[in-house]
mmCIF file of C-alpha atoms in Angstrom:
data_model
loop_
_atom_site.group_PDB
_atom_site.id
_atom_site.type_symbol
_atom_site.label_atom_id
_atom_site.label_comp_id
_atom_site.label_asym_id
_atom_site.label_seq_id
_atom_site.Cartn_x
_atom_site.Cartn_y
_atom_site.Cartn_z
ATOM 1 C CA UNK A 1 38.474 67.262 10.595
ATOM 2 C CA UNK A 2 35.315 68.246 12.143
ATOM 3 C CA UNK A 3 34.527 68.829 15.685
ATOM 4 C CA UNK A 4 32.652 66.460 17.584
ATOM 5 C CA UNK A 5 30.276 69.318 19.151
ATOM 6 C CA UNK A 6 30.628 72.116 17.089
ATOM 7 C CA UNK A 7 27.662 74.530 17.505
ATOM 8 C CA UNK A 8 26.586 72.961 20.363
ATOM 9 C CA UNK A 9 25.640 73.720 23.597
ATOM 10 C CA UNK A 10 26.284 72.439 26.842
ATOM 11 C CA UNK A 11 24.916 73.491 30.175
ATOM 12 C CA UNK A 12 26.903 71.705 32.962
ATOM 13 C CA UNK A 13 26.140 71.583 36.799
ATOM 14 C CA UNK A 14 28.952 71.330 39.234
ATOM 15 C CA UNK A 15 31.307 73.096 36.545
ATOM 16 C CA UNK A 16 33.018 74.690 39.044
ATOM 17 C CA UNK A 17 35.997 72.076 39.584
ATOM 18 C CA UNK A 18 36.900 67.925 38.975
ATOM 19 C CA UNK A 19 34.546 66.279 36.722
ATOM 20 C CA UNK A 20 32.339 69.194 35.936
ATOM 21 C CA UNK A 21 35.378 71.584 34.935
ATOM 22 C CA UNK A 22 36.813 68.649 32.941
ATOM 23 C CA UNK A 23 33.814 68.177 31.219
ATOM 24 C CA UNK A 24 33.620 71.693 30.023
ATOM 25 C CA UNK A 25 37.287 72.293 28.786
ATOM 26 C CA UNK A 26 36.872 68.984 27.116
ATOM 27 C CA UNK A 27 33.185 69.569 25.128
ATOM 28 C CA UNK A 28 35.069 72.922 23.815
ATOM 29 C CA UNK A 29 37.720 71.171 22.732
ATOM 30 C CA UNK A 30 35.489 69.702 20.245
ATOM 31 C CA UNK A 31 33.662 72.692 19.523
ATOM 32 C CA UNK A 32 30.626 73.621 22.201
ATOM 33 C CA UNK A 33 29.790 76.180 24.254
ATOM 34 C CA UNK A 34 29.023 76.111 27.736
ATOM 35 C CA UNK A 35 27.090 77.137 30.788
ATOM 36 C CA UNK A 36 28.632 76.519 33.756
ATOM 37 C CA UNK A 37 26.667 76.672 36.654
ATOM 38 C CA UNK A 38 27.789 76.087 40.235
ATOM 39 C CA UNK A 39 27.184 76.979 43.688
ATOM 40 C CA UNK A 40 30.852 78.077 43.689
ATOM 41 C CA UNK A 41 30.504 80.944 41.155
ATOM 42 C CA UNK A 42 34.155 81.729 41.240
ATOM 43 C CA UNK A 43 35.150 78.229 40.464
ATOM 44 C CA UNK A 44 32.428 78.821 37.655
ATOM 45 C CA UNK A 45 34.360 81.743 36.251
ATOM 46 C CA UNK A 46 37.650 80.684 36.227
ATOM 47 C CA UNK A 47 35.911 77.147 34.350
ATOM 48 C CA UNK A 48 33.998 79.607 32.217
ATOM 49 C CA UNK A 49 37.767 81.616 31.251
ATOM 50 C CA UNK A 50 39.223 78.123 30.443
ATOM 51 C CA UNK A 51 36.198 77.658 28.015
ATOM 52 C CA UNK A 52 36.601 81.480 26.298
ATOM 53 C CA UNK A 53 40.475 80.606 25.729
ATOM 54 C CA UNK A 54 39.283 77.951 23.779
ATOM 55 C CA UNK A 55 37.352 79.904 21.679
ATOM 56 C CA UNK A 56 34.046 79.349 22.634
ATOM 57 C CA UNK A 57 31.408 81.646 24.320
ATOM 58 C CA UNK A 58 31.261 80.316 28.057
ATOM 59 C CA UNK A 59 28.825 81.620 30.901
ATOM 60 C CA UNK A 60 28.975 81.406 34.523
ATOM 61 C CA UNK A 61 26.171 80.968 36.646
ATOM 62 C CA UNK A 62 25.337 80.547 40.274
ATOM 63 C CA UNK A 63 23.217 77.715 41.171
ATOM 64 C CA UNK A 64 22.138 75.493 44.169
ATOM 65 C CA UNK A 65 20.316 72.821 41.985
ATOM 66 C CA UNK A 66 18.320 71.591 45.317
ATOM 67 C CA UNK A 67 16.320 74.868 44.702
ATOM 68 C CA UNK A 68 13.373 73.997 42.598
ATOM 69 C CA UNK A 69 12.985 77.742 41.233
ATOM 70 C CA UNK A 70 16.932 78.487 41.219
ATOM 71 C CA UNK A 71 17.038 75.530 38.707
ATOM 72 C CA UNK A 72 14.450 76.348 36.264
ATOM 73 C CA UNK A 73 16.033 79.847 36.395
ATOM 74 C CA UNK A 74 19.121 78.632 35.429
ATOM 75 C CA UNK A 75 18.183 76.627 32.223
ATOM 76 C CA UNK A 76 15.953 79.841 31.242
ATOM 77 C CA UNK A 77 19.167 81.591 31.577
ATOM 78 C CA UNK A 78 20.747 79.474 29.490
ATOM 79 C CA UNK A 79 18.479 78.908 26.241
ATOM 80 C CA UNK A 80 18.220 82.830 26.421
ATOM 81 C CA UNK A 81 22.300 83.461 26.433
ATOM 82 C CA UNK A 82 23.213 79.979 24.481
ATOM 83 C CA UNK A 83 19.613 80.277 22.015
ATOM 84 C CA UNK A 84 19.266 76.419 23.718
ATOM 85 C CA UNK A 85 20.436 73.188 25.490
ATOM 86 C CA UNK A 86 22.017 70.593 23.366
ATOM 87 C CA UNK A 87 23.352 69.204 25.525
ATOM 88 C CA UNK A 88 23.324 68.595 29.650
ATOM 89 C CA UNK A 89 26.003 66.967 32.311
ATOM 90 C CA UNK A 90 24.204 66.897 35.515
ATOM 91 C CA UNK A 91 27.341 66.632 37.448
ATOM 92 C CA UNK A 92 26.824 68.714 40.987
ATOM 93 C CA UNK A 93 26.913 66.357 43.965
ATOM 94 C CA UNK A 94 28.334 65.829 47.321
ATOM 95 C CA UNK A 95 30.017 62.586 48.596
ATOM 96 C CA UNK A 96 28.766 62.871 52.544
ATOM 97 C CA UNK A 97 26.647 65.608 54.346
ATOM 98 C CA UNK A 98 30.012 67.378 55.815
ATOM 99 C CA UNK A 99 31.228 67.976 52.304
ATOM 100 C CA UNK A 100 33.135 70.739 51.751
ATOM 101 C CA UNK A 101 33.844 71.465 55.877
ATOM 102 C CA UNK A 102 37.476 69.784 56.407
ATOM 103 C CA UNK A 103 38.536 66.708 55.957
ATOM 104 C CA UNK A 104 36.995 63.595 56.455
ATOM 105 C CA UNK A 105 37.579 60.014 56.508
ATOM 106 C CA UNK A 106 35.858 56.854 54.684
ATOM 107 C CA UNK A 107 34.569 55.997 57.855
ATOM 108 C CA UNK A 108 30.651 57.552 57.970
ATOM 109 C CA UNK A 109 28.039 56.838 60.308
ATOM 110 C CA UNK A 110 26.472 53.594 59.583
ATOM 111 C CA UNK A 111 22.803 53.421 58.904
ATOM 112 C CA UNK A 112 21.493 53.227 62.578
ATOM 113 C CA UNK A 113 23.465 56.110 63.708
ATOM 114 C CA UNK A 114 22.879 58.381 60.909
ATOM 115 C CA UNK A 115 20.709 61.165 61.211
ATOM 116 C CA UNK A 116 17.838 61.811 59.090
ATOM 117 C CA UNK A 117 18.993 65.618 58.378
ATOM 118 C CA UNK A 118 22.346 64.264 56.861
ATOM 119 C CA UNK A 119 20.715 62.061 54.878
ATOM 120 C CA UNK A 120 17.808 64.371 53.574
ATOM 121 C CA UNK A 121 21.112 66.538 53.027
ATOM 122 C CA UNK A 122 22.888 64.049 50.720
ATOM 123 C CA UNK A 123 19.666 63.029 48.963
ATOM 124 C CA UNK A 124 18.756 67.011 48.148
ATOM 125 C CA UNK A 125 21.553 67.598 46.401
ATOM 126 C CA UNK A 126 22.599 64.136 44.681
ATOM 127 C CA UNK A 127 18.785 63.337 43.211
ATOM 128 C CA UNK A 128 16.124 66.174 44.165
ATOM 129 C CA UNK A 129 18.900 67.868 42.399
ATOM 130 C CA UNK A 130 19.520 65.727 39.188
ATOM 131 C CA UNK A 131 15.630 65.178 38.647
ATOM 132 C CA UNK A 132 14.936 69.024 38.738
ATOM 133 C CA UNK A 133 18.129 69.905 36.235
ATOM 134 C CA UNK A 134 16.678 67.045 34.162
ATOM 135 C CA UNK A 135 13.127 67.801 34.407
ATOM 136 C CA UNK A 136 13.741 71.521 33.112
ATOM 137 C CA UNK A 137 16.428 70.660 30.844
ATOM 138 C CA UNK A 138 13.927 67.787 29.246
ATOM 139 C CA UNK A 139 10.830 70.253 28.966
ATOM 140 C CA UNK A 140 13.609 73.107 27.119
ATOM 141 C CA UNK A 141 14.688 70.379 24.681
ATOM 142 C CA UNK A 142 11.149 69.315 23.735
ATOM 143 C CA UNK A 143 10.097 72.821 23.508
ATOM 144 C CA UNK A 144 12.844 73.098 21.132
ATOM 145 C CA UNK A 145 12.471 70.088 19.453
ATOM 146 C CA UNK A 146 15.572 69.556 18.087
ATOM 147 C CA UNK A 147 16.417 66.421 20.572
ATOM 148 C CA UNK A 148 18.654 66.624 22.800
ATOM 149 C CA UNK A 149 21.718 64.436 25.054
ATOM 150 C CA UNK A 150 21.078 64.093 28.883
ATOM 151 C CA UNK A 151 23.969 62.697 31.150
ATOM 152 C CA UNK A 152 24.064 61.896 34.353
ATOM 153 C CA UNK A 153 26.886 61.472 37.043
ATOM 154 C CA UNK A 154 25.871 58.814 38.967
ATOM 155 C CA UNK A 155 28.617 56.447 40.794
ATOM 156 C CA UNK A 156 30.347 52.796 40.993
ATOM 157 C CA UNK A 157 28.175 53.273 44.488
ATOM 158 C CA UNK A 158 24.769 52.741 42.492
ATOM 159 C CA UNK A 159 25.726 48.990 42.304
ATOM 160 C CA UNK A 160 28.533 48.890 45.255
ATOM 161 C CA UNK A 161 26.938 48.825 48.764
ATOM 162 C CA UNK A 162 29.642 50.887 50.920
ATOM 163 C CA UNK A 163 29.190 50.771 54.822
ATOM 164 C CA UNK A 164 28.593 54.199 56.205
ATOM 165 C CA UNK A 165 27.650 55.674 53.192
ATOM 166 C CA UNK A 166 23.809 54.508 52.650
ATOM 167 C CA UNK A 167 22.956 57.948 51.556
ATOM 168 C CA UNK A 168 25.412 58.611 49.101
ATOM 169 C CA UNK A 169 24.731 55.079 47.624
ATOM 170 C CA UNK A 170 21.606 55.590 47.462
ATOM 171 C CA UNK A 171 21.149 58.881 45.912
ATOM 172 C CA UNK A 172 23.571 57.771 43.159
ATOM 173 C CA UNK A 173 21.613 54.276 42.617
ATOM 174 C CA UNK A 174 18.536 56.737 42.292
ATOM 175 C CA UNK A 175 19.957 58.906 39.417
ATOM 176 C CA UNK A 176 20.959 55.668 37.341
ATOM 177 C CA UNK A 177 17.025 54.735 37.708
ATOM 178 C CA UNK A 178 16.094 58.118 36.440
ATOM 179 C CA UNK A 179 18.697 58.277 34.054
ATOM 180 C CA UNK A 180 16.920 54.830 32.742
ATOM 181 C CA UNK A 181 13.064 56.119 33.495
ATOM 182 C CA UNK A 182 13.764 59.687 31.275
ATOM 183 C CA UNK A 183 15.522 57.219 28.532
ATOM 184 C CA UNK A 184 12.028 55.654 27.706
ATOM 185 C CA UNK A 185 10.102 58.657 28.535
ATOM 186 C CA UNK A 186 11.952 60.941 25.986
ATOM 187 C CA UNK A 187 12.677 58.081 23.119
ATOM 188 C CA UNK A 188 9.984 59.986 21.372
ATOM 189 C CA UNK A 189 11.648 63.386 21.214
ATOM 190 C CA UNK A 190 14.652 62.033 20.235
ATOM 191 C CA UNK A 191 16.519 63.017 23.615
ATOM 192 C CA UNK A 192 18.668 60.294 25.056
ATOM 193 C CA UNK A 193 19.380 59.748 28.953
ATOM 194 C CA UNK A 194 22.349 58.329 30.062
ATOM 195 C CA UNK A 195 24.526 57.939 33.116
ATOM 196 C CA UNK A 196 28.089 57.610 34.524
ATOM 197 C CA UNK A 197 29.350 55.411 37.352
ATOM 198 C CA UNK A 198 32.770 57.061 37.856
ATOM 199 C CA UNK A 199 34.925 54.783 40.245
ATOM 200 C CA UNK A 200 37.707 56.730 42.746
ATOM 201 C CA UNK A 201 38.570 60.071 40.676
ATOM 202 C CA UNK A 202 41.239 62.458 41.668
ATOM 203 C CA UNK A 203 38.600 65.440 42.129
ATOM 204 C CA UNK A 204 38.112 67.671 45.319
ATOM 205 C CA UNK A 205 35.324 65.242 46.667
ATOM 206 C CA UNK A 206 38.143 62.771 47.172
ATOM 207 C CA UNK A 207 40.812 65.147 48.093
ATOM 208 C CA UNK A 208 38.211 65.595 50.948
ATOM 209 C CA UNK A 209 39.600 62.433 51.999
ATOM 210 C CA UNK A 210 42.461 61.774 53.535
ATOM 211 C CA UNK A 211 45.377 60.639 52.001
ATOM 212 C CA UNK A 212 48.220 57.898 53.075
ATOM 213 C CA UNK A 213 45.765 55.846 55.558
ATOM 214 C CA UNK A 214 44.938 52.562 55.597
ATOM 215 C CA UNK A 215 41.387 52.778 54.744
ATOM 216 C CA UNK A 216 42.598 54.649 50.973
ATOM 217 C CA UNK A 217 45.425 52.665 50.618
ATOM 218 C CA UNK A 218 42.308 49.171 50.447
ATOM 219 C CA UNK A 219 40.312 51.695 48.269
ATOM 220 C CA UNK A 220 43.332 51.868 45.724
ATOM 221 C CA UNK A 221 44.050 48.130 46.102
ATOM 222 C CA UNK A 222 40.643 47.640 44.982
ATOM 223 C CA UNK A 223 41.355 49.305 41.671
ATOM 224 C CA UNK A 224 42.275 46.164 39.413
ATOM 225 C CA UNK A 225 44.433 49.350 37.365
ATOM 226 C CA UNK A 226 45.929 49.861 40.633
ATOM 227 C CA UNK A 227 45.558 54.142 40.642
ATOM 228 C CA UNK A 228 43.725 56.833 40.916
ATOM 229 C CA UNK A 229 41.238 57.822 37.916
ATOM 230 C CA UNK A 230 41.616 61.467 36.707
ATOM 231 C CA UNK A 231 38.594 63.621 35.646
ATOM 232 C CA UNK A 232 39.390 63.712 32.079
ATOM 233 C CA UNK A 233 38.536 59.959 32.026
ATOM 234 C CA UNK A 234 34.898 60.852 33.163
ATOM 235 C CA UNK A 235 35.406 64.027 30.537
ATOM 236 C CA UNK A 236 35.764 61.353 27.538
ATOM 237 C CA UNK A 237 33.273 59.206 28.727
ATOM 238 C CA UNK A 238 30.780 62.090 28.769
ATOM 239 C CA UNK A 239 32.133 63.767 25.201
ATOM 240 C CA UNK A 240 31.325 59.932 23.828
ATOM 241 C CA UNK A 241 27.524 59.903 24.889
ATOM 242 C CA UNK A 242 27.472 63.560 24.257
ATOM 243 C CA UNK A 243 28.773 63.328 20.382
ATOM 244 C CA UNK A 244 27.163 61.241 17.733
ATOM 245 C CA UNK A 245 29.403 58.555 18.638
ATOM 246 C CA UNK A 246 26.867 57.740 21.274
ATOM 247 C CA UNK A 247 23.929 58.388 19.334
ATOM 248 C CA UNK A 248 22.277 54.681 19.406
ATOM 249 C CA UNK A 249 23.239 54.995 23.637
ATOM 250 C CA UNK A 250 20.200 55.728 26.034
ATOM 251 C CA UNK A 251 19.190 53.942 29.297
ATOM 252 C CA UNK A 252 23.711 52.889 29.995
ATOM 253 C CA UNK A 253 25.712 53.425 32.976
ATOM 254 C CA UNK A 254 29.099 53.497 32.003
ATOM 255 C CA UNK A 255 32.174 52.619 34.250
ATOM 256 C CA UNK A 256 34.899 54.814 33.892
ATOM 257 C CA UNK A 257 36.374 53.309 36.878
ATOM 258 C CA UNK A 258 39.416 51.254 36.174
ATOM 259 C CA UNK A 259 37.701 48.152 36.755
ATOM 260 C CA UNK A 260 36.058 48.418 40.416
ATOM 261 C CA UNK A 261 32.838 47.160 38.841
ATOM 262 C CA UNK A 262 33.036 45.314 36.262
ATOM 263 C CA UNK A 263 29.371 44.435 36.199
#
């Protein structure tokens, strides 16, 4: 049986760990190889290992995909080590503007208390930060003109307003418009856009949270499947739109979520 992505390749931001590292281990599975690129370049090498014990030629790469030059960099980097993009998960992002320094709650400043520097924060990473991996992923694929798949990692929280968390809602409701704007924009080159709404997924950005409170124990009672979603879910999703299963999909967001949505 063939692989689903065999002689592909797949450059993937936020590879480092949850979705992103998923996503990688899971395209080789089905054959492609992969550019990881993270701001964490550790967590992009061990990703990148995980991909060569597979079988397939992996790269790591450091990246802070806010960083207009840093990015185009990076996909240069990778059509000259890969020979091009096939394929792209745009998956780096942060959850709240404290990301990453200790843990934190649900509860975020509401919109009249929140700073504009947090929120410029947020929206630099989560959509400056998609449209400049897309933009110079999109201009690599037409140059190459052998089409190309474009995927997004939006969020449930592009259609679900969440108190406190304006920014993060936001940004995320911003890359499903992009994802939809590129989808007519490249129809022509034969490069689809698509994105994914993930719902609550067992990845460091909610292991940021804590655990055993009240405010995640409403979160999970939200969750008509009643648990957690693991980042293999999101994997699958993405290996559908990548493969040419997905082929006639361009302009979706798709809810790997265990129901939150359902809209």
């Amino acid at each position: 049986m063939s692989l689903r992505l065999e002689n592909r390749n797949a450059l993937i931001t936020g590879g480092a760990s949850g979705i992103g590292r998923a996503t990688a281990i899971r395209f080789a599975e089905e054959g492609a190889n992969v550019f990881v690129a993270d701001r964490n370049l550790d967590g992009a090498e061990q990703t990148a290992a995980a991909v060569r014990k597979l079988g397939r030629k992996a790269i790591a790469h450091q990246v802070d995909t806010s960083d207009e030059a840093q990015v185009d960099a990076m996909v240069e980097r990778c059509v000259k080590e890969l020979g091009s993009v096939d394929i792209l998960l745009a998956a780096a992002g942060v959850s709240h503007s404290r990301y990453g320094a200790g843990p934190s709650t649900f509860a975020q400043p509401l919109v009249v208390e929140k700073a504009f520097e947090d929120w410029r924060k947020v929206l630099s990473i989560n959509l400056d930060g998609v449209f400049l991996t897309d933009r110079a992923v999109a201009r690599a694929m037409i140059k190459a003109g052998k089409g190309g798949r474009i995927i997004n990692i939006a969020s449930g929280a592009a259609k679900l307003p969440i108190p406190g968390a304006s920014d993060y809602c936001v940004s995320k409701a911003g890359v499903w418009m992009l994802s939809k704007v590129l989808a007519v924009e490249l129809a022509q080159y034969n490069i689809t856009a698509n994105a994914i709404g993930p719902g609550f997924i067992d990845t460091p950005m909610t292991a940021d949270i804590q655990r055993d409170t009240e405010s995640w124990r409403e979160w999970l009672r939200r969750v008509p499947l009643g648990r957690i979603g693991q980042p293999v879910d999101v994997a699958n999703t993405a290996l559908f739109l990548a493969s040419d299963e997905g082929r006639y999909y361009t302009g979706s967001l798709l809810h790997p979520d265990g129901g939150i949505v359902m809209q």
